[in-house]
Coordinates of C-alpha atoms in Angstrom, one line a residue:
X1 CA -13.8 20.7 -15.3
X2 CA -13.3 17.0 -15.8
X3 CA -10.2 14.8 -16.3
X4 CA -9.9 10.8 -17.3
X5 CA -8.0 9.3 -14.4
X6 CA -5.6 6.6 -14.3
X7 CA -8.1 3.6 -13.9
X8 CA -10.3 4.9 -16.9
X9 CA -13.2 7.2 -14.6
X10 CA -13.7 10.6 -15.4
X11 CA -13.4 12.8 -12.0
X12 CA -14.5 16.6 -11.7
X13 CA -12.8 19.0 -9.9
X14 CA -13.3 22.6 -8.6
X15 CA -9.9 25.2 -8.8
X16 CA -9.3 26.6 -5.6
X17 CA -6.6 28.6 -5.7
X18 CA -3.9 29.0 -8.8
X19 CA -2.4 25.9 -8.5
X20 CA -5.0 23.7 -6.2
X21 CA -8.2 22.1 -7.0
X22 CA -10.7 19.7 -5.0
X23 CA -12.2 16.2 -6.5
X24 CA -16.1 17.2 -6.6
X25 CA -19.0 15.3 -7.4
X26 CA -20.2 16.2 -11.4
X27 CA -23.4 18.1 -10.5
X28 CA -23.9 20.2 -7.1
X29 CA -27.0 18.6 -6.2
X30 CA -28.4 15.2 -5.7
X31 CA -27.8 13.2 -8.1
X32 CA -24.6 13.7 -8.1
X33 CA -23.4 12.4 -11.0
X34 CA -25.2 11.6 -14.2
X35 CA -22.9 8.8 -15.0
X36 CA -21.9 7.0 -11.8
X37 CA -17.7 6.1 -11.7
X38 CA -17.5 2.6 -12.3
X39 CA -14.7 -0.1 -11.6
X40 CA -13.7 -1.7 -8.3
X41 CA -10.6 0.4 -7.9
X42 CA -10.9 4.2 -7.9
X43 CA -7.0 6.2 -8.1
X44 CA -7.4 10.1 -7.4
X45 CA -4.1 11.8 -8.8
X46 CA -1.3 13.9 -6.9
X47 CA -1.9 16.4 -9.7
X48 CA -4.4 17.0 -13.0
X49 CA -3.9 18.9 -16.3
X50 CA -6.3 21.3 -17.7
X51 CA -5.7 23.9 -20.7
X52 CA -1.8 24.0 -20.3
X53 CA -2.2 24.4 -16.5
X54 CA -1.2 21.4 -14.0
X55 CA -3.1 21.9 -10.7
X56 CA -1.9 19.8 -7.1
X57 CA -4.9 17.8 -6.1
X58 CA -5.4 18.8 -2.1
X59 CA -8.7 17.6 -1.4
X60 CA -11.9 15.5 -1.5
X61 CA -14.5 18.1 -1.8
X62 CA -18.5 17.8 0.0
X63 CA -20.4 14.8 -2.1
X64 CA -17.4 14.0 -4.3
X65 CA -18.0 10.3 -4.5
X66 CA -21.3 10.2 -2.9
X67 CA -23.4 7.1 -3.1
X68 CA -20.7 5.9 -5.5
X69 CA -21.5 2.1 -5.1
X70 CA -18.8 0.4 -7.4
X71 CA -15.6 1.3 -5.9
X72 CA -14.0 -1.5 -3.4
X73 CA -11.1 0.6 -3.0
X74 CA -10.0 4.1 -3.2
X75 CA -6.6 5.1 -3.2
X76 CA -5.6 9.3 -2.5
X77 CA -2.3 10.8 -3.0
X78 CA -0.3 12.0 -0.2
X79 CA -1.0 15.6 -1.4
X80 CA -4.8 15.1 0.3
X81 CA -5.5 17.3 2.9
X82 CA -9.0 17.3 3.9
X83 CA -11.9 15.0 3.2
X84 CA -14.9 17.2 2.9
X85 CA -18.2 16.6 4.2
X86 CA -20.3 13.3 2.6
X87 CA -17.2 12.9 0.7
X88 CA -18.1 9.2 0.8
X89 CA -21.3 9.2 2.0
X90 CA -23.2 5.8 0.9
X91 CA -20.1 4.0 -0.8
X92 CA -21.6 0.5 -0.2
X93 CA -19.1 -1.0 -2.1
X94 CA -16.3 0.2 0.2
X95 CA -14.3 -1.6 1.7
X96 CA -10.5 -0.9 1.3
X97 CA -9.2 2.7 2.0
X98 CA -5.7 4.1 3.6
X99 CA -5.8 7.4 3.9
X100 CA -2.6 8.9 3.6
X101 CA -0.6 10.6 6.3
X102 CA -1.2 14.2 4.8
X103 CA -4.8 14.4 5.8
X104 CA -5.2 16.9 8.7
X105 CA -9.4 16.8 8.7
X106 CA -12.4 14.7 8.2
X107 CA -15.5 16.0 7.2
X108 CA -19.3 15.6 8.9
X109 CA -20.8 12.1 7.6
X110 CA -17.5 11.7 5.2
X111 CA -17.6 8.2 5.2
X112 CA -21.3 7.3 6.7
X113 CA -22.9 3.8 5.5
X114 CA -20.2 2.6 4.2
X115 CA -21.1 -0.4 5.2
X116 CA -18.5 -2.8 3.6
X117 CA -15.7 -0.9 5.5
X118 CA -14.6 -3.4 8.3
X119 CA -11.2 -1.5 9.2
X120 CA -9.7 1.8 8.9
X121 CA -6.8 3.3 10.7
X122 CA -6.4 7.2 10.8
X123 CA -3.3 8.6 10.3
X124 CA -1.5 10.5 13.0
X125 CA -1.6 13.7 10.9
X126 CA -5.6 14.4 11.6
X127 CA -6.4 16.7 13.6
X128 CA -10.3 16.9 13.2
X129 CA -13.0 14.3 12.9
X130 CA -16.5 15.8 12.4
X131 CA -19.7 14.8 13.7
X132 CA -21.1 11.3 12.2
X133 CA -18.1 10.7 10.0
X134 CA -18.3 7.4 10.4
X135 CA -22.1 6.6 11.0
X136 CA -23.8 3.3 10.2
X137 CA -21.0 1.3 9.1
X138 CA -21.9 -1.6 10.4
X139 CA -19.4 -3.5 8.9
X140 CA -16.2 -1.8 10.9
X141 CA -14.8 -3.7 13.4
X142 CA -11.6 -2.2 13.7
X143 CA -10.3 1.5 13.7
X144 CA -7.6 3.0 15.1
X145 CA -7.8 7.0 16.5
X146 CA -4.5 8.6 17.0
X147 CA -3.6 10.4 20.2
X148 CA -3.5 14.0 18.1
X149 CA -6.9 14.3 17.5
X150 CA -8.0 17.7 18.4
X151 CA -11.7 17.9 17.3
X152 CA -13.7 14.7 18.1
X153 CA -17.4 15.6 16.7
X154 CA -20.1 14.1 18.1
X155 CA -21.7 10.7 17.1
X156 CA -18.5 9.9 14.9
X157 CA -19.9 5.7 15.3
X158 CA -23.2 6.6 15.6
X159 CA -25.0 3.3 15.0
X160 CA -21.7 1.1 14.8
X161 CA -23.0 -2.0 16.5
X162 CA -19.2 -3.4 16.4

């Protein structure tokens, strides 16, 4: 189903479980959206509305804002949990994002060539960074990996010349 958030896009989401749903991209395959989410600033909500029923947002599903060019900043809730795999994948645009301090995992190539991403810092709640995460953005320059990282997949900065 699909819900207008609070800067004006319209963001699809998957139930999965009675009261949870994940952010997903509009259509399972590429392209992944008919009509791409526009505006600089992109909000995800702590929790969405649908036929009477109010659902906790807990994740960024696999493609849900892939190749999503627009956005400069995203801003999640604290009641993410896991970023799913190309999550991000090929958000040019990117270049502001906290993630918040209720994320516990990082999906393979969740954030790769997002090159306008110069800084990120990690939040001491992850536990799990999967392979090529961060891939080809060549525009980070500074990130911060807390000690209580488990998982470290490989190639996380593949082809991060900084």
């Amino acid at each position: 189903f699909s819900a207008v958030c609070s800067t004006g896009q319209t963001l699809y989401y998957n139930v999965t479980s009675d009261s949870t749903v994940e952010v997903t991209s509009q259509n399972a395959t590429y392209p992944f959206y008919s009509t791409i989410p526009t505006g600089d600033t992109l909000e995800v909500p702590t929790r969405v509305t649908i036929r009477d029923t109010t659902y906790k947002v807990t994740r960024i599903g696999d493609y849900a804002f892939g190749w999503c060019s627009e956005q400069k900043c995203i801003k999640m809730p604290r009641s993410i949990t896991s970023i799913g795999d190309n999550a991000f994948n090929i958000c040019t645009g990117l270049t502001s994002l906290t993630l918040p301090d209720s994320i516990t995992s990082i999906g393979k190539y969740a954030f790769s060539s997002c090159r306008g991403l110069s800084n990120i810092t990690i939040p001491n709640s992850v536990e799990n960074i999967e392979s090529e995460a961060f891939e080809y953005c060549s525009g980070l320059t500074s990130i911060e990996i807390p000690s209580g990282v488990k998982r470290f997949g490989l190639c996380v900065f593949w082809s991060c010349p900084n």
